Coordinates of C-alpha atoms in Angstrom, one line a residue:
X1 CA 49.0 -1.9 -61.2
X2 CA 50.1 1.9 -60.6
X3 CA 51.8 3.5 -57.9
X4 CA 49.2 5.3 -55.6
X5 CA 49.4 9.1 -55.0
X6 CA 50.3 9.6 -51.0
X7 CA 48.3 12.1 -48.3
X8 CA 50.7 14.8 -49.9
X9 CA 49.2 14.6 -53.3
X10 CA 45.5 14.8 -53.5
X11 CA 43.9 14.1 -56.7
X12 CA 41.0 16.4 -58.1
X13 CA 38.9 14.9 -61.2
X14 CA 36.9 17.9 -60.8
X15 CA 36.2 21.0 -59.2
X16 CA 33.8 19.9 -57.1
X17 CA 35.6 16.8 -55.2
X18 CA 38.6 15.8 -54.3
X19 CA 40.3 12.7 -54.0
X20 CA 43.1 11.3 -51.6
X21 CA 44.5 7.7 -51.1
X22 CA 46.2 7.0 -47.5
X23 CA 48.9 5.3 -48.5
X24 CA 52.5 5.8 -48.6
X25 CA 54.2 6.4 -52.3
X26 CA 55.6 3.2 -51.9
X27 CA 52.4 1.0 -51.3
X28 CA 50.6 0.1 -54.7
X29 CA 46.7 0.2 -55.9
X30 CA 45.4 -1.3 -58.6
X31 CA 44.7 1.5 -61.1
X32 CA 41.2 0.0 -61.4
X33 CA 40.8 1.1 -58.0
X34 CA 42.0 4.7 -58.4
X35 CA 39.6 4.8 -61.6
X36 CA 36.5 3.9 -59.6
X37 CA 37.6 7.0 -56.9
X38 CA 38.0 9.2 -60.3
X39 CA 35.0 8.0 -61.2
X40 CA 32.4 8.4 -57.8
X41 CA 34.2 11.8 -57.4
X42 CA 32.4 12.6 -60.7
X43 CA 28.9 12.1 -59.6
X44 CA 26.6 15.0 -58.8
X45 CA 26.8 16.8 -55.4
X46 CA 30.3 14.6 -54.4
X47 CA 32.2 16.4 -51.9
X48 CA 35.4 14.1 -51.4
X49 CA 36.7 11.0 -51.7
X50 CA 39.2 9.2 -49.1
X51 CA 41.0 6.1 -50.3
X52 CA 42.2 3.5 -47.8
X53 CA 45.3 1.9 -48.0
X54 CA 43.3 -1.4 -48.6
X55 CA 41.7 0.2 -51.3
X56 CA 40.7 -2.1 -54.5
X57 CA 38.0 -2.6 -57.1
X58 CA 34.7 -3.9 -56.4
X59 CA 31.3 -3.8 -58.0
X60 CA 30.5 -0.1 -59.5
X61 CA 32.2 1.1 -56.8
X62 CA 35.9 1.3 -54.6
X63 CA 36.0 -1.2 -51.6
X64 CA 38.2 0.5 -48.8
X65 CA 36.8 4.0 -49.4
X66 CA 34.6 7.1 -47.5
X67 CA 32.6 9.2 -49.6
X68 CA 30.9 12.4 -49.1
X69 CA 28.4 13.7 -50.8
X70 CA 25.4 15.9 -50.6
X71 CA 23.5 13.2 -52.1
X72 CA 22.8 9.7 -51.0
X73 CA 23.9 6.8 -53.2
X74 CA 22.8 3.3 -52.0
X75 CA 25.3 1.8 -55.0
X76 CA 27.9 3.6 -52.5
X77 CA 27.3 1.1 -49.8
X78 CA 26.6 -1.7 -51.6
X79 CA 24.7 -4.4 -51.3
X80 CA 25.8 -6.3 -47.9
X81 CA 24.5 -3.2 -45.8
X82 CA 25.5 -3.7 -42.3
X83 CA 28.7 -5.7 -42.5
X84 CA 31.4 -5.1 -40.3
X85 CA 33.9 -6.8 -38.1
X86 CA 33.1 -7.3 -34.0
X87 CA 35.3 -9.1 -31.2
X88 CA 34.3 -11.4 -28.0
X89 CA 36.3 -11.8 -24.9
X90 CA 36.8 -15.7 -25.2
X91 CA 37.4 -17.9 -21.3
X92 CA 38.5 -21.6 -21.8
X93 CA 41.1 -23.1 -20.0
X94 CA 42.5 -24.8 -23.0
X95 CA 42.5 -23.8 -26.7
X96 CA 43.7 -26.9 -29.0
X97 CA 42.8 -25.6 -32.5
X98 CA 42.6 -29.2 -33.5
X99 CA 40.0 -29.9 -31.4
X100 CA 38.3 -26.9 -31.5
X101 CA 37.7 -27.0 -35.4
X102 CA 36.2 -30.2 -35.0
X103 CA 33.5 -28.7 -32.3
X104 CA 32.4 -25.6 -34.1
X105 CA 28.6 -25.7 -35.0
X106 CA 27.2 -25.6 -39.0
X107 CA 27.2 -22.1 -39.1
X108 CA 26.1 -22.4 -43.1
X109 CA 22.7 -23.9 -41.3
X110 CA 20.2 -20.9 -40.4
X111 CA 18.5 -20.6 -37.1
X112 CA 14.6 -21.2 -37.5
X113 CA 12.4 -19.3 -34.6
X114 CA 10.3 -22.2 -34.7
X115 CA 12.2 -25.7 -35.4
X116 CA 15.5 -24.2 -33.2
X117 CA 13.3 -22.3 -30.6
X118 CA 15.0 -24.2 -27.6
X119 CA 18.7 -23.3 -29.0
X120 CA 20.5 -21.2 -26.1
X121 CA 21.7 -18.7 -28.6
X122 CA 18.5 -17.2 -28.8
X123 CA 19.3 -15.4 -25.6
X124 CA 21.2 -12.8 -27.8
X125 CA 18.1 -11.6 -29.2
X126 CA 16.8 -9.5 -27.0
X127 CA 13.6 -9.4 -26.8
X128 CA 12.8 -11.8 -29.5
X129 CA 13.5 -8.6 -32.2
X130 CA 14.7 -9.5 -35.2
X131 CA 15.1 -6.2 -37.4
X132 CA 12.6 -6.1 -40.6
X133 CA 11.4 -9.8 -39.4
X134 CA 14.5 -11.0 -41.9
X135 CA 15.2 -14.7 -40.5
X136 CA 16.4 -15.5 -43.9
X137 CA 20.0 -16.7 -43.3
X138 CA 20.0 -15.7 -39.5
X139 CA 23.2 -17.4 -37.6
X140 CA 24.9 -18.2 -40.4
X141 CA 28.5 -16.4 -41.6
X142 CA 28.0 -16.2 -45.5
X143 CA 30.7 -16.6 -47.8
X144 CA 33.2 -14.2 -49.6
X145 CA 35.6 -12.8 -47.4
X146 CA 33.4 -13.6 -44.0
X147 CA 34.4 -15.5 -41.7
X148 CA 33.9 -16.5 -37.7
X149 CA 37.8 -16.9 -36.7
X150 CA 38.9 -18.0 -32.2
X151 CA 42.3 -15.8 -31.8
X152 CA 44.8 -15.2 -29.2
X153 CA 45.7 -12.0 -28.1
X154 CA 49.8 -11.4 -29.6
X155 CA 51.7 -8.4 -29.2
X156 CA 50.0 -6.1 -27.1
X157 CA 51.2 -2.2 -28.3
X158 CA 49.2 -0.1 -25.8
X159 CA 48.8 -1.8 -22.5
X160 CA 46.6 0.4 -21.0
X161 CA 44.5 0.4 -23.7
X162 CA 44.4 -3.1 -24.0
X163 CA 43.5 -3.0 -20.0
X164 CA 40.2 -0.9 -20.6
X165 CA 38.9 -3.6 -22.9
X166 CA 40.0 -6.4 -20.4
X167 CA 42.7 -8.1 -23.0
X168 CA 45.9 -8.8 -22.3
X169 CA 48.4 -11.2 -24.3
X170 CA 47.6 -14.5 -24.5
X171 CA 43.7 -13.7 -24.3
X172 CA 41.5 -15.5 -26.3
X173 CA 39.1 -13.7 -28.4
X174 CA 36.5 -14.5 -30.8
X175 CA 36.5 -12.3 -34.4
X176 CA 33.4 -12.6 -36.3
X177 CA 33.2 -10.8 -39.5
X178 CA 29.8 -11.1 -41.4
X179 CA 26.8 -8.9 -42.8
X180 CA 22.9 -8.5 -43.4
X181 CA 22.6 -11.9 -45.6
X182 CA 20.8 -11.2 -47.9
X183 CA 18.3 -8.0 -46.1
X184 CA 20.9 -5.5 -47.8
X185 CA 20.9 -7.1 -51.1
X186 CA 17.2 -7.0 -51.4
X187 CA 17.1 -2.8 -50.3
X188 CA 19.7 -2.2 -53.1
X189 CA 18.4 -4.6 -55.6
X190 CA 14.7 -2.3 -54.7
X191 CA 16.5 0.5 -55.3
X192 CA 18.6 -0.3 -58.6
X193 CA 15.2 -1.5 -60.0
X194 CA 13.7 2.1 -60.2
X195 CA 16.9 4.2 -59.9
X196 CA 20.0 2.3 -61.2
X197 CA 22.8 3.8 -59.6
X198 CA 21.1 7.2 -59.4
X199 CA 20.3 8.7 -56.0
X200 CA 18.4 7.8 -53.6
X201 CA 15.0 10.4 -54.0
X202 CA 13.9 9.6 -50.5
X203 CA 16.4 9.9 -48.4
X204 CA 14.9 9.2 -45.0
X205 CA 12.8 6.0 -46.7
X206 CA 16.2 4.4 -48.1
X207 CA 18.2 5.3 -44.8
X208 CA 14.6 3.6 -42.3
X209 CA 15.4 0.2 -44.3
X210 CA 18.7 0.5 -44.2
X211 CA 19.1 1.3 -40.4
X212 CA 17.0 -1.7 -40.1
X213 CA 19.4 -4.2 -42.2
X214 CA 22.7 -2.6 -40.0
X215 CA 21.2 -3.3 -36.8
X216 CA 20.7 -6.5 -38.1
X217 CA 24.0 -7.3 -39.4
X218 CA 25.2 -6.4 -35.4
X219 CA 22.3 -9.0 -34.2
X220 CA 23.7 -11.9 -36.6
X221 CA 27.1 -11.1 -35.4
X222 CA 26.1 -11.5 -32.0
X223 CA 24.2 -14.7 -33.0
X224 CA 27.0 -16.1 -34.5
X225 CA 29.4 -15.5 -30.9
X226 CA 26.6 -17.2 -29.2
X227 CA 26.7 -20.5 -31.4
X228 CA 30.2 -21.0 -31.0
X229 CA 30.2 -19.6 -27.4
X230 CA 28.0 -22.5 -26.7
X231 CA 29.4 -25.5 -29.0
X232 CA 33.2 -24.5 -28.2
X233 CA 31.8 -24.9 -23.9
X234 CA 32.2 -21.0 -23.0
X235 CA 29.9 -18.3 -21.6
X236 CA 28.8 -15.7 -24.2
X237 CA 29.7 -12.1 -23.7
X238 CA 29.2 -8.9 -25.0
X239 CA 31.2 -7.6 -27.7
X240 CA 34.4 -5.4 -26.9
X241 CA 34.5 -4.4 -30.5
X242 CA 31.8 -4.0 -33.3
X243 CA 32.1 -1.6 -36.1
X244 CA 30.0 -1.7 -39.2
X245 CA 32.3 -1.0 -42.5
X246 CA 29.2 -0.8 -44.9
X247 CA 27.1 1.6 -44.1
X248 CA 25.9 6.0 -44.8
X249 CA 25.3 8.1 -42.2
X250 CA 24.5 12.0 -42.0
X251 CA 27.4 14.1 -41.0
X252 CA 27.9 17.9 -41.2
X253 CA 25.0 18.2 -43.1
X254 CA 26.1 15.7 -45.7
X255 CA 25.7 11.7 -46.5
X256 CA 29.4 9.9 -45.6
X257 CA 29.1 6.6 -47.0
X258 CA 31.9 4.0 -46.3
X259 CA 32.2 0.7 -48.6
X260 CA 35.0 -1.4 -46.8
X261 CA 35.9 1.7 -44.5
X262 CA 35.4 1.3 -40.5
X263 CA 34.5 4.5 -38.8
X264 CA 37.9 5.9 -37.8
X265 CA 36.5 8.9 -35.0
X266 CA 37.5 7.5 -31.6
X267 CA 36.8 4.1 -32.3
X268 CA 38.3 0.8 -31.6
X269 CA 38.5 -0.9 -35.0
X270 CA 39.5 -4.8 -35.8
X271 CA 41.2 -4.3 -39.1
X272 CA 41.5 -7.9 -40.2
X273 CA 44.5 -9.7 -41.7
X274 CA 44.0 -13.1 -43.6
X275 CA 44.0 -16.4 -42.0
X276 CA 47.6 -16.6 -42.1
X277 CA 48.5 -13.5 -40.6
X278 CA 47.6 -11.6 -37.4
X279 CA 44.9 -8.7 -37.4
X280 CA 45.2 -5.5 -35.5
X281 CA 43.1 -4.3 -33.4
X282 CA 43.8 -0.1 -33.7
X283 CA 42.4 2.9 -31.9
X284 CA 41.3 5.1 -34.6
X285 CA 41.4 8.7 -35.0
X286 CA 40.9 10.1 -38.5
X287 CA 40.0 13.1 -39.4
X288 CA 38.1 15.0 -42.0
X289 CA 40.5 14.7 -44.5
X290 CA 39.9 10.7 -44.3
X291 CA 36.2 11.3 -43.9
X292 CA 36.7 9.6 -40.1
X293 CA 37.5 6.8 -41.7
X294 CA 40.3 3.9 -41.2
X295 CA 40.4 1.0 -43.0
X296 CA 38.7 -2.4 -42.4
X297 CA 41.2 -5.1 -43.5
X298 CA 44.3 -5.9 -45.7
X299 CA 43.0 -5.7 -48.8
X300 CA 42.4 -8.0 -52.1
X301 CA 45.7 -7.6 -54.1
X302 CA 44.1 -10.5 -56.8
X303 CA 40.9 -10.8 -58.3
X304 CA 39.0 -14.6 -56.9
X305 CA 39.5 -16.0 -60.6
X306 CA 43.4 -14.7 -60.2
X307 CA 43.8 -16.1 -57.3
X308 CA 41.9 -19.5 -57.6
X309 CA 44.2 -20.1 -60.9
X310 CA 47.7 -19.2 -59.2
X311 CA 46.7 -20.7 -55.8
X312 CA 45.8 -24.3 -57.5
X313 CA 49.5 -23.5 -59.2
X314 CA 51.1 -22.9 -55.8
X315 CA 49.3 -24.4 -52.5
X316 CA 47.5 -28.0 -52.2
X317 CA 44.1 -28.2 -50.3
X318 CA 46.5 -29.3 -47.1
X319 CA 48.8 -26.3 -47.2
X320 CA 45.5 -23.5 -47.3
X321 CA 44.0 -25.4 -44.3
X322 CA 47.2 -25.2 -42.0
X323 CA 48.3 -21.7 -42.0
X324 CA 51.6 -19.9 -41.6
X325 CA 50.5 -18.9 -38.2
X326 CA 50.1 -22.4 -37.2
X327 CA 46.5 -22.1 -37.3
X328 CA 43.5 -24.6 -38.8
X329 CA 40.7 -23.6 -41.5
X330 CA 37.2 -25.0 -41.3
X331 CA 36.4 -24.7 -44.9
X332 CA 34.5 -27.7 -47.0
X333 CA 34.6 -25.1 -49.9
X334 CA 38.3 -25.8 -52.4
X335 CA 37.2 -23.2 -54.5
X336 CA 36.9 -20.4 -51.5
X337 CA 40.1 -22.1 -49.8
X338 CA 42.1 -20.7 -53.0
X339 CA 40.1 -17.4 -53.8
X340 CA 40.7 -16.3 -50.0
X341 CA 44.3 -17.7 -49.9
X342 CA 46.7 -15.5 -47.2
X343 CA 48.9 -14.9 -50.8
X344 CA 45.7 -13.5 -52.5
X345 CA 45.5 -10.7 -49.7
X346 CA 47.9 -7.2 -49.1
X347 CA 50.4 -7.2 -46.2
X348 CA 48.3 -6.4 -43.4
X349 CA 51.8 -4.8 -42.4
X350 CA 51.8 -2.4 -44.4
X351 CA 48.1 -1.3 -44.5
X352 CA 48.8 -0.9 -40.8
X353 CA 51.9 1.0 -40.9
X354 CA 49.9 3.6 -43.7
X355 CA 47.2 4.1 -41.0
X356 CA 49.9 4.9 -38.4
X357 CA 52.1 7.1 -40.8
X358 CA 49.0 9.4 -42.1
X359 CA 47.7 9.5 -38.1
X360 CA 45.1 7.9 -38.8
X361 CA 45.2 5.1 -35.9
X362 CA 47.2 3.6 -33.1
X363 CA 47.8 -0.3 -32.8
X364 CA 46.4 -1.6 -29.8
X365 CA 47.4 -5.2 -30.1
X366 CA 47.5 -8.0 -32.6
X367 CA 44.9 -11.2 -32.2
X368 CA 46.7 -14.0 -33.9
X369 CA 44.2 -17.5 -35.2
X370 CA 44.2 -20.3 -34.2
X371 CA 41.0 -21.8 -36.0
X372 CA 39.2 -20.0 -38.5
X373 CA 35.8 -21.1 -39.8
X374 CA 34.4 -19.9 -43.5
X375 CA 32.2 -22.8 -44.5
X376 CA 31.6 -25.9 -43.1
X377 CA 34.1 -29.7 -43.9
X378 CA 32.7 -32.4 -41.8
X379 CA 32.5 -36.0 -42.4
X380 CA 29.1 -36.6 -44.8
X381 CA 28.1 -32.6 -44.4
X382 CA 26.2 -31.1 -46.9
X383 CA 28.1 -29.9 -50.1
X384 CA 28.2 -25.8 -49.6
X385 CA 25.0 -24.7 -52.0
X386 CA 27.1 -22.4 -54.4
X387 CA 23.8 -20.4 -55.8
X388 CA 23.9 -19.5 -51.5
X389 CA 27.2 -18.8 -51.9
X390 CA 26.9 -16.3 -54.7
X391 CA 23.8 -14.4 -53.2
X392 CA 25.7 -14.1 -49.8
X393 CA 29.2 -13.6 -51.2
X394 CA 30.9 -11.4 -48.6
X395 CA 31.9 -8.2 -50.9
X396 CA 33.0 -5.9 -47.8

């Protein structure tokens, strides 16, 4: 681990691009995760690089980063195109976690257009679309980091802001952070087959598939509202908040592609704690300098293997499923109770306090959880497929 350089001290591998990490001089980066910026600000045609105070390794590339470049790299975004974070407006009269958790649907079970045609939830496709006719994994929240979490509305920073969204403390909301599920995978692993981690040569091609796998990551999202919505006995809504955090778009002539980064230009942005902390909903407003970026959550500080091996050392199944917070965990998984552990995670604090510091956002208010769902633990459920697991593993 090594100290990461603040707003004030831009790093430049090269001529060409520039790199600079949004945190203060006192928060600390893995130095894996400033060698991967180095390292994309080294390719042909980058412009700049923006670290997020989240910022850590992931696969070929920095997770909690914004990239420009004059040339489009699908390794950039990854493989779970279309992931991002969205929020419900929640109305029951009463919200006892412990019997809440026991009424949330198998949300590891896919919808099938056929065999669950009469299912209610279907209402929030409109139209019966279902982008690139993907109904692998449709409905379901995927592993990794993802997670379908009901929340209360905490401290509430900016009233009137809070107002224009119709929250105010005490609120109950519903988070649901998931991706394309296995669309995105397939449009990288099409591209890596001809190109490796080379460019994309057809721009427009790579960016008509991958349109198609973000729109549907916001559909299964949706989907996902509705199950609950229904099972938990509460209308669905329309989401307040949904931003994609892996995703390229064209901007100023250029190709700004975000891995783990939530647009940050005027948005409202849920950047997510851990289970056993609150998240913050912000109101972003980065500039240039961050490539209008913010980022999306607090941050791996330990690898899964790292954490798996200290969190068997330190928590028992019991303690991981009642949080700090006071909140329950639906999660038949042990090993993904340890590898997404609260202790495995940054201080959602201090991410928060480096977005504020550098300007980059404003809280809005906190949503604190009161059950969070990852995978499925009922009596005589099916056992979590792990090959599933690995081919959906929610790498933001």
């Amino acid at each position: 681990m090594s100290p990461v350089h603040s707003l004030g001290e831009p790093l430049s591998p090269s001529p060409a691009a520039t790199v600079t990490v949004f945190a203060s001089a006192t928060s600390w980066i893995e130095s894996d995760a400033l060698a991967q910026c180095h390292q994309v600000a080294a390719l042909d045609g980058m412009i700049h690089v923006a670290g997020m105070p989240d910022l850590h390794p992931g696969k070929g590339a920095p997770i909690g980063a914004a990239m420009t470049s004059t040339l489009l790299y699908p390794f950039l975004v990854g493989s779970d195109i279309g992931c991002g974070i969205a929020v419900f407006p929640v109305k029951l009269k009463r919200a006892v976690p412990e019997r809440l958790a026991a009424r949330f649907p198998d949300l590891d079970r896919a919808l099938d257009p056929e065999r669950d045609a009469s299912d209610p939830a279907w209402a929030a496709v409109a139209g019966g679309d279902v982008p690139a006719g993907h109904t692998d994994g449709l409905g379901t929240v995927g592993r990794g980091n993802h997670f379908v979490e009901l929340a209360r509305i905490g401290t509430v920073f900016e009233p009137g802001h809070a107002a224009r969204l119709g929250l105010d403390a005490g609120d109950l909301v519903l988070v649901v952070h998931s991706g394309s599920r296995g669309l995105g995978e397939r449009i990288l692993r099409a591209h890596t087959e001809a190109y490796g981690a080379g460019p994309a040569p057809d721009p427009a091609a790579y960016l008509a598939r991958h349109d198609e796998a973000v729109r549907w990551g916001s559909l299964n999202r949706r989907l996902l509202a509705a199950r609950v919505a229904y099972a938990l006995g509460f209308e669905p809504a329309e989401p307040i908040v949904d931003q994609c955090h892996n995703l390229v778009e064209i901007r100023d002539g250029g190709y700004l592609h975000r891995k783990g980064a939530a647009p940050g230009d005027g948005r409202d942005v849920l950047v997510a704690g851990t289970r056993g902390t609150p998240s913050y909903l912000v109101a972003a407003h980065a500039g240039p300098d961050a490539n209008h970026s913010v980022a999306h959550g607090a941050g791996r500080k330990m690898s899964r293997a790292d954490a798996l091996r200290r969190g068997r050392a330190k928590h028992t199944v019991d303690e991981l499923r009642r949080t700090p917070v006071g909140s329950l965990v639906v999660c038949g998984d042990r090993q993904l109770l340890f590898e997404e552990a609260p202790s495995a995670y940054k201080r959602i604090e201090h991410v928060i306090t480096d977005l504020v510091d550098h300007g980059l956002a404003t809280p809005v208010a906190t949503t604190v959880p009161l059950v969070t769902y990852k995978t499925l633990d009922a009596a005589g459920s099916r056992r979590p497929d792990r090959r599933d697991g690995r081919r959906g593993r929610g790498r933001a």
